[in-house]
Amino acid sequence: MSTSSTHASPKDKGINWQAFGPGILLASAAIGGSHLISSTQAGALYGWQLAIMIILANFFKYPFFKFGTDYVYETGESLVAGYAKKSRLYLWAFFILSLAASIISTGAVALLAAVILGFMLPESWGLSNGVLSIIVMGVSWLFLILGHYKMLDKLTKWIMVALTVTTLAAVIIAAGKPTIMAPDFVAASPWNLATLGFIVALMGWMPAPLEFSAINSMWISAKVKSDHTTHRQGLIDFNVGFIATSLLALVFLALGVFVQYGSGVEIQTQGGAYVGQLISMYTATIGEWSRLLVAFVAFMVMFGTTITCADGYGRINAESLRLIKDDANISQQQIILWTTYCIVGGYIIITFFTGQLGAMLKFAMITAFVSAPIFGWLNYSLAKDQQNLSAGMKLYSIAGLIFLGGIALLFMAQLFGLI
């Protein structure tokens, strides 16, 4: 594919539902622990105070995600192929980081899906989170092996629509009758080093781990080959998905603010225990009748996230190894192998964090944020060489690297007791 694909064509005159895909997949992957758990907890614990950190995280990650979309349409290659062309060292650095991120992220979102599934099922069944995780990951694996990209593309659009409608309805209703503040309520401040870990975790998957820019570039490449989308359509798809997931993070924050903040109810900070409180937020506003419906939608969101993680990481790991070995193409068997690696490796991570969903989610989100400056630099260096970036975009990108790198260094300094 050449740069001529960016020019107008008959399909480029308008945008239609079929043209959406990779951007919505990115949004589906993003609506995970960062939105359902961390954003809502942030609102419940600190009100509107951390809205600025959600906005800044999305704002400063935006150019590095966009570079991936532009790169595919301008070169016909994925970001991973770009890393390989720039330097074998870049490719190896990406591959090693991706090997770790793929099992950490897949395991974390699958465990959260399993906890929500357990909330839906009768207690008499007595299924442990470990067993439920096997079910979630096994079904995800079969789904990908049997249907793969086309089924994934169609399903995630409807999952996103259902989640958006349900959450907006809950927030609108809650805004009309916000929780009455407890008489002895004292607002807590998040602006201290003790809360830094929570803030870093909140921003780590906001809107998604930055390595998802490479995953998105693989999805875009598949979409271009199957549907022949244009650069304009690709950018609309990306922007809709990115902006939607950024706004939804604030919507989830608002849900925590309107339903729990200042209510005097103890906020469960552990991910598993918080699932029940999260579902109760919806039922307290929409009505008790919606409990199972909301739980089902939340489960489907996390199930979709599990699928997108396993599919996306499987693709970029297969692509990385192909480039390392200088093979011409990726076989379907290789993608299946790496998808299986994500599923099995993710389950091993789950067993390591048995009974500690909150700790696992926090670990995954913090790992994603600390590695974000590295992935950001890879994308910026590639875009700077490949694209004619404006002075404004260069400054925007450098500011993003300083923001992401500065907070990551501050967190590392605190972690190692230097401050």
Coordinates of C-alpha atoms in Angstrom, one line a residue:
M1 CA 0.0 0.0 0.0
S2 CA 1.4 3.4 -0.9
T3 CA 0.7 6.9 0.3
S4 CA -1.8 7.2 -2.6
S5 CA -4.2 5.4 -0.3
T6 CA -4.7 8.6 1.6
H7 CA -6.2 10.4 -1.4
A8 CA -9.9 10.7 -2.0
S9 CA -11.8 7.8 -3.4
P10 CA -15.5 6.9 -3.8
K11 CA -15.6 5.4 -0.3
D12 CA -13.9 8.5 1.1
K13 CA -16.9 10.8 0.4
G14 CA -18.6 9.8 3.6
I15 CA -18.2 7.8 6.7
N16 CA -20.4 4.8 7.5
W17 CA -20.8 2.2 10.2
Q18 CA -18.8 -0.3 8.3
A19 CA -15.8 2.0 8.2
F20 CA -15.5 2.0 12.0
G21 CA -13.4 -0.8 13.5
P22 CA -9.9 -0.3 14.9
G23 CA -10.8 2.9 16.7
I24 CA -13.8 1.2 18.4
L25 CA -11.6 -1.8 19.2
L26 CA -9.2 0.6 20.9
A27 CA -12.0 2.1 22.9
S28 CA -13.3 -1.3 23.8
A29 CA -9.9 -2.3 25.1
A30 CA -9.6 1.0 27.0
I31 CA -12.9 0.6 28.8
G32 CA -11.5 -1.8 31.4
G33 CA -10.2 -1.4 34.9
S34 CA -9.2 2.2 34.3
H35 CA -12.8 3.2 33.7
L36 CA -15.0 0.8 35.5
I37 CA -12.9 0.7 38.6
S38 CA -10.2 3.4 38.9
S39 CA -12.2 6.3 37.4
T40 CA -15.3 5.5 39.5
Q41 CA -13.2 5.1 42.6
A42 CA -11.5 8.4 41.9
G43 CA -14.8 10.2 41.9
A44 CA -16.1 8.3 45.0
L45 CA -12.9 9.1 47.0
Y46 CA -11.9 12.6 45.8
G47 CA -14.9 14.1 43.9
W48 CA -13.9 16.1 40.9
Q49 CA -10.3 16.7 41.9
L50 CA -8.7 14.0 39.8
A51 CA -10.7 14.9 36.6
I52 CA -7.7 17.1 35.6
M53 CA -5.3 14.0 35.8
I54 CA -7.7 12.0 33.5
I55 CA -7.8 14.9 31.1
L56 CA -4.1 15.4 31.1
A57 CA -3.3 11.7 30.6
N58 CA -5.6 11.5 27.6
F59 CA -4.4 14.8 26.2
F60 CA -0.7 14.0 26.4
K61 CA -1.0 10.4 25.1
Y62 CA -3.1 11.4 22.1
P63 CA -0.3 12.3 19.6
F64 CA 1.5 9.0 20.2
F65 CA -1.7 7.0 19.5
K66 CA -2.4 9.2 16.4
F67 CA 1.1 8.6 15.0
G68 CA 0.2 4.9 14.7
T69 CA -2.9 5.6 12.5
D70 CA -1.0 8.0 10.3
Y71 CA 1.9 5.7 9.9
V72 CA -0.1 2.8 8.6
Y73 CA -1.9 4.9 6.0
E74 CA 1.2 6.6 4.9
T75 CA 3.5 3.6 4.6
G76 CA 1.2 0.5 4.5
E77 CA 3.1 -0.9 7.5
S78 CA 2.5 -1.3 11.2
L79 CA 4.3 0.6 13.8
V80 CA 6.2 -2.6 14.7
A81 CA 7.6 -2.7 11.2
G82 CA 8.6 0.9 11.6
Y83 CA 10.5 0.1 14.8
A84 CA 12.4 -2.6 12.9
K85 CA 13.3 -0.3 10.1
K86 CA 14.6 2.4 12.4
S87 CA 16.7 0.1 14.6
R88 CA 16.9 -3.6 15.6
L89 CA 17.5 -2.3 19.1
Y90 CA 14.1 -0.5 19.0
L91 CA 12.4 -3.7 17.8
W92 CA 14.0 -5.8 20.5
A93 CA 13.1 -3.3 23.2
F94 CA 9.5 -3.2 22.0
F95 CA 9.3 -7.0 21.8
I96 CA 10.6 -7.6 25.3
L97 CA 8.3 -5.0 26.8
S98 CA 5.4 -6.4 24.9
L99 CA 6.1 -10.0 26.1
A100 CA 5.6 -8.8 29.7
A101 CA 2.8 -6.4 29.0
S102 CA 0.7 -8.9 27.1
I103 CA 0.3 -11.4 29.9
I104 CA 0.0 -8.8 32.6
S105 CA -2.7 -6.8 30.9
T106 CA -4.6 -9.8 29.6
G107 CA -4.5 -11.5 33.0
A108 CA -5.7 -8.4 34.8
V109 CA -8.7 -7.7 32.5
A110 CA -9.7 -11.4 32.4
L111 CA -9.7 -11.6 36.2
L112 CA -11.9 -8.5 36.5
A113 CA -14.3 -10.1 34.0
A114 CA -14.3 -13.3 36.0
V115 CA -15.2 -11.4 39.2
I116 CA -18.1 -9.7 37.5
L117 CA -19.2 -13.0 36.1
G118 CA -19.1 -14.4 39.7
F119 CA -21.3 -11.5 40.8
M120 CA -23.9 -12.5 38.2
L121 CA -24.0 -16.2 39.0
P122 CA -25.9 -17.8 42.0
E123 CA -23.7 -18.1 45.1
S124 CA -24.8 -21.8 45.4
W125 CA -22.6 -22.6 42.4
G126 CA -19.6 -21.9 44.5
L127 CA -17.2 -21.1 41.6
S128 CA -13.9 -19.6 42.6
N129 CA -12.3 -16.7 40.7
G130 CA -9.7 -19.1 39.4
V131 CA -12.3 -21.3 37.8
L132 CA -14.3 -18.4 36.5
S133 CA -11.0 -17.0 35.0
I134 CA -10.5 -20.3 33.2
I135 CA -14.0 -20.0 31.8
V136 CA -13.5 -16.4 30.6
M137 CA -10.1 -17.0 29.1
G138 CA -11.1 -20.3 27.5
V139 CA -14.1 -18.8 25.8
S140 CA -12.1 -15.8 24.7
W141 CA -9.5 -18.1 23.2
L142 CA -12.2 -20.2 21.3
F143 CA -13.9 -16.9 20.2
L144 CA -10.7 -15.7 18.6
I145 CA -9.7 -19.0 17.1
L146 CA -13.1 -19.5 15.5
G147 CA -14.1 -16.0 14.5
H148 CA -11.1 -13.7 14.9
Y149 CA -11.1 -10.2 13.5
K150 CA -14.4 -10.0 11.7
M151 CA -16.5 -11.2 14.7
L152 CA -14.4 -9.1 17.0
D153 CA -15.0 -6.0 14.9
K154 CA -18.8 -6.5 14.9
L155 CA -19.2 -7.4 18.5
T156 CA -17.2 -4.5 20.1
K157 CA -19.3 -1.8 18.4
W158 CA -22.5 -3.1 20.1
I159 CA -20.8 -3.6 23.5
M160 CA -19.6 0.1 23.4
V161 CA -23.1 1.3 22.5
A162 CA -24.7 -0.6 25.3
L163 CA -22.1 0.5 27.9
T164 CA -22.4 4.2 26.8
V165 CA -26.1 4.3 26.9
T166 CA -26.4 2.5 30.3
T167 CA -23.7 4.7 31.9
L168 CA -25.0 8.0 30.6
A169 CA -28.5 7.1 31.8
A170 CA -27.2 6.3 35.3
V171 CA -25.2 9.5 35.5
I172 CA -28.0 11.7 34.2
I173 CA -30.4 10.3 36.7
A174 CA -27.8 10.5 39.5
A175 CA -27.0 14.1 38.7
G176 CA -30.7 14.9 39.3
K177 CA -30.6 13.4 42.8
P178 CA -27.0 13.4 44.0
T179 CA -26.1 11.8 47.3
I180 CA -26.6 13.9 50.4
M181 CA -23.3 14.7 52.1
A182 CA -22.7 13.0 55.5
P183 CA -22.7 15.7 58.3
D184 CA -19.2 14.7 59.4
F185 CA -17.7 14.3 55.9
V186 CA -14.3 15.9 55.4
A187 CA -13.0 16.1 51.8
A188 CA -9.7 14.3 51.3
S189 CA -7.0 15.7 49.1
P190 CA -5.2 13.5 46.5
W191 CA -2.3 16.0 46.1
N192 CA 0.3 14.2 48.2
L193 CA 2.9 11.5 47.7
A194 CA 0.8 8.9 49.5
T195 CA -1.8 9.1 46.7
L196 CA 0.8 9.1 43.9
G197 CA 0.4 5.3 43.3
F198 CA -3.3 5.7 42.9
I199 CA -2.9 8.6 40.5
V200 CA -0.3 6.7 38.4
A201 CA -2.5 3.6 38.3
L202 CA -5.5 5.8 37.2
M203 CA -3.5 7.3 34.3
G204 CA -1.7 4.0 33.3
W205 CA -4.6 2.6 31.3
M206 CA -6.0 6.0 30.4
P207 CA -7.3 5.7 27.8
A208 CA -5.2 2.5 27.2
P209 CA -1.6 1.3 27.7
L210 CA 0.5 3.2 25.2
E211 CA 1.7 0.0 23.5
F212 CA -1.8 -0.3 22.2
S213 CA -0.8 2.2 19.6
A214 CA 1.2 -0.6 18.0
I215 CA -1.7 -3.0 18.4
N216 CA -4.1 -0.5 16.9
S217 CA -1.8 -0.1 13.9
M218 CA -2.1 -3.9 13.3
W219 CA -5.9 -3.7 13.5
I220 CA -5.8 -0.8 11.0
S221 CA -3.6 -2.8 8.7
A222 CA -6.1 -5.7 8.8
K223 CA -9.0 -3.2 8.3
V224 CA -7.4 -1.6 5.3
K225 CA -6.8 -5.0 3.6
S226 CA -10.4 -6.2 4.3
D227 CA -12.4 -3.0 3.7
H228 CA -10.0 -0.7 1.8
T229 CA -10.6 2.2 4.2
T230 CA -9.0 5.5 3.5
H231 CA -6.7 7.7 5.7
R232 CA -9.6 10.1 6.3
Q233 CA -11.9 7.3 7.4
G234 CA -9.2 5.9 9.5
L235 CA -8.6 9.2 11.3
I236 CA -12.4 9.6 11.9
D237 CA -12.6 6.1 13.3
F238 CA -9.6 6.7 15.6
N239 CA -10.7 10.1 16.8
V240 CA -14.3 8.9 17.5
G241 CA -12.9 6.0 19.5
F242 CA -10.3 8.0 21.4
I243 CA -12.5 10.9 22.2
A244 CA -15.4 8.6 23.2
T245 CA -13.3 6.7 25.7
S246 CA -11.7 9.8 27.1
L247 CA -15.2 11.4 27.7
L248 CA -16.5 8.1 29.2
A249 CA -13.7 8.1 31.7
L250 CA -15.1 11.4 33.0
V251 CA -18.6 10.0 32.9
F252 CA -17.5 7.1 35.2
L253 CA -15.8 9.6 37.4
A254 CA -19.1 11.6 37.6
L255 CA -20.9 8.4 38.6
G256 CA -18.6 8.0 41.6
V257 CA -19.1 11.7 42.5
F258 CA -22.9 11.7 42.3
V259 CA -23.5 8.3 43.9
Q260 CA -20.8 7.8 46.5
Y261 CA -18.7 10.9 47.2
G262 CA -19.3 12.2 50.7
S263 CA -22.1 9.7 51.4
G264 CA -20.3 8.3 54.4
V265 CA -20.3 4.8 52.9
E266 CA -16.8 3.2 53.1
I267 CA -15.3 2.9 49.6
Q268 CA -13.9 -0.5 48.9
T269 CA -10.4 0.1 47.4
Q270 CA -9.9 -3.5 46.4
G271 CA -11.0 -4.2 42.8
G272 CA -13.1 -7.4 43.6
A273 CA -14.9 -5.9 46.5
Y274 CA -15.6 -2.7 44.6
V275 CA -17.4 -4.6 41.8
G276 CA -20.5 -5.0 44.0
Q277 CA -20.4 -1.3 44.9
L278 CA -20.1 -0.4 41.2
I279 CA -23.2 -2.4 40.2
S280 CA -25.0 -0.9 43.2
M281 CA -24.4 2.6 41.8
Y282 CA -26.3 1.8 38.7
T283 CA -29.2 0.1 40.5
A284 CA -29.4 3.0 43.0
T285 CA -30.1 5.3 40.1
I286 CA -31.7 3.3 37.4
G287 CA -33.6 0.9 39.6
E288 CA -33.1 -2.5 41.2
W289 CA -34.6 -4.2 38.1
S290 CA -31.4 -3.3 36.2
R291 CA -29.0 -5.1 38.5
L292 CA -28.5 -8.2 36.3
L293 CA -28.7 -6.2 33.1
V294 CA -26.0 -3.8 34.3
A295 CA -23.8 -6.6 35.5
F296 CA -24.2 -8.4 32.1
V297 CA -23.2 -5.2 30.3
A298 CA -20.2 -4.7 32.6
F299 CA -19.2 -8.3 32.1
M300 CA -19.5 -8.0 28.3
V301 CA -17.3 -4.9 28.4
M302 CA -14.6 -6.8 30.3
F303 CA -15.0 -9.9 28.2
G304 CA -14.6 -7.7 25.1
T305 CA -11.5 -6.1 26.6
T306 CA -10.0 -9.6 27.4
I307 CA -10.6 -10.6 23.7
T308 CA -9.1 -7.4 22.3
C309 CA -6.0 -7.7 24.6
A310 CA -5.4 -11.4 23.7
D311 CA -6.0 -10.6 20.0
G312 CA -4.0 -7.4 19.9
Y313 CA -1.0 -8.5 21.9
G314 CA -1.0 -11.8 20.0
R315 CA -0.7 -9.9 16.7
I316 CA 2.1 -7.6 17.7
N317 CA 4.1 -10.4 19.3
A318 CA 3.8 -12.4 16.1
E319 CA 4.7 -9.4 14.0
S320 CA 7.7 -8.6 16.2
L321 CA 9.1 -12.2 16.0
R322 CA 8.4 -12.2 12.2
L323 CA 10.6 -9.1 11.8
I324 CA 13.3 -10.4 14.1
K325 CA 13.5 -13.6 12.0
D326 CA 13.1 -11.7 8.7
D327 CA 10.1 -13.9 7.6
A328 CA 8.0 -12.6 4.8
N329 CA 4.6 -13.1 6.4
I330 CA 2.8 -14.1 9.6
S331 CA 0.9 -17.4 9.4
Q332 CA -2.4 -17.9 11.1
Q333 CA -0.8 -20.6 13.2
Q334 CA 1.7 -18.0 14.6
I335 CA -1.1 -15.6 15.6
I336 CA -2.9 -18.5 17.3
L337 CA 0.3 -19.5 19.1
W338 CA 0.9 -16.0 20.4
T339 CA -2.8 -15.5 21.3
T340 CA -2.5 -18.7 23.3
Y341 CA 0.6 -17.3 25.0
C342 CA -1.3 -14.3 26.1
I343 CA -4.2 -16.4 27.5
V344 CA -2.0 -19.0 29.2
G345 CA 0.5 -16.5 30.5
G346 CA -2.3 -14.3 31.7
Y347 CA -3.8 -17.1 33.7
I348 CA -0.4 -17.8 35.3
I349 CA -0.3 -14.2 36.4
I350 CA -3.8 -14.6 37.8
T351 CA -2.7 -17.6 39.9
F352 CA 0.2 -15.5 41.2
F353 CA -2.2 -12.8 42.3
T354 CA -4.8 -15.2 43.7
G355 CA -7.4 -13.3 45.8
Q356 CA -5.7 -9.9 45.0
L357 CA -7.6 -8.4 42.1
G358 CA -7.0 -4.9 43.4
A359 CA -3.3 -5.4 43.7
M360 CA -3.1 -7.0 40.2
L361 CA -5.0 -4.2 38.5
K362 CA -2.8 -1.6 40.2
F363 CA 0.3 -3.5 39.3
A364 CA -0.8 -3.7 35.6
M365 CA -1.8 -0.1 35.4
I366 CA 1.4 1.2 37.1
T367 CA 3.5 -1.0 34.8
A368 CA 1.7 0.5 31.8
F369 CA 2.3 4.1 33.0
V370 CA 6.0 3.6 33.8
S371 CA 6.6 2.1 30.3
A372 CA 4.5 4.8 28.6
P373 CA 7.4 7.2 28.0
I374 CA 9.4 4.5 26.2
F375 CA 6.6 3.6 23.8
G376 CA 5.9 7.3 23.4
W377 CA 9.5 8.0 22.4
L378 CA 9.5 5.1 20.0
N379 CA 6.4 6.5 18.2
Y380 CA 7.6 10.1 18.2
S381 CA 11.0 9.2 16.8
L382 CA 9.4 7.2 14.1
A383 CA 6.9 9.9 13.2
K384 CA 9.5 12.6 13.3
D385 CA 11.5 10.7 10.6
Q386 CA 8.6 9.6 8.5
Q387 CA 6.1 12.5 8.7
N388 CA 6.5 16.2 8.1
L389 CA 5.5 17.1 11.6
S390 CA 4.6 20.7 12.3
A391 CA 6.5 22.7 14.9
G392 CA 3.3 22.7 17.1
M393 CA 3.0 18.9 16.9
K394 CA 6.7 18.5 17.8
L395 CA 6.2 20.7 20.9
Y396 CA 3.0 18.9 21.8
S397 CA 4.8 15.5 21.6
I398 CA 7.8 16.7 23.6
A399 CA 5.5 18.1 26.2
G400 CA 3.8 14.8 26.4
L401 CA 7.1 12.9 26.9
I402 CA 8.1 15.4 29.6
F403 CA 4.7 14.9 31.4
L404 CA 4.7 11.1 31.1
G405 CA 8.4 10.8 31.9
G406 CA 8.3 13.3 34.8
I407 CA 5.5 11.6 36.7
A408 CA 7.0 8.1 36.0
L409 CA 10.3 9.3 37.4
L410 CA 8.6 10.9 40.4
F411 CA 6.8 7.6 41.1
M412 CA 10.0 5.6 40.7
A413 CA 11.8 7.9 43.1
Q414 CA 9.1 7.4 45.7
L415 CA 9.0 3.7 45.1
F416 CA 12.7 3.3 45.8
G417 CA 12.6 5.6 48.8
L418 CA 14.5 8.5 47.3
I419 CA 11.8 11.1 48.3

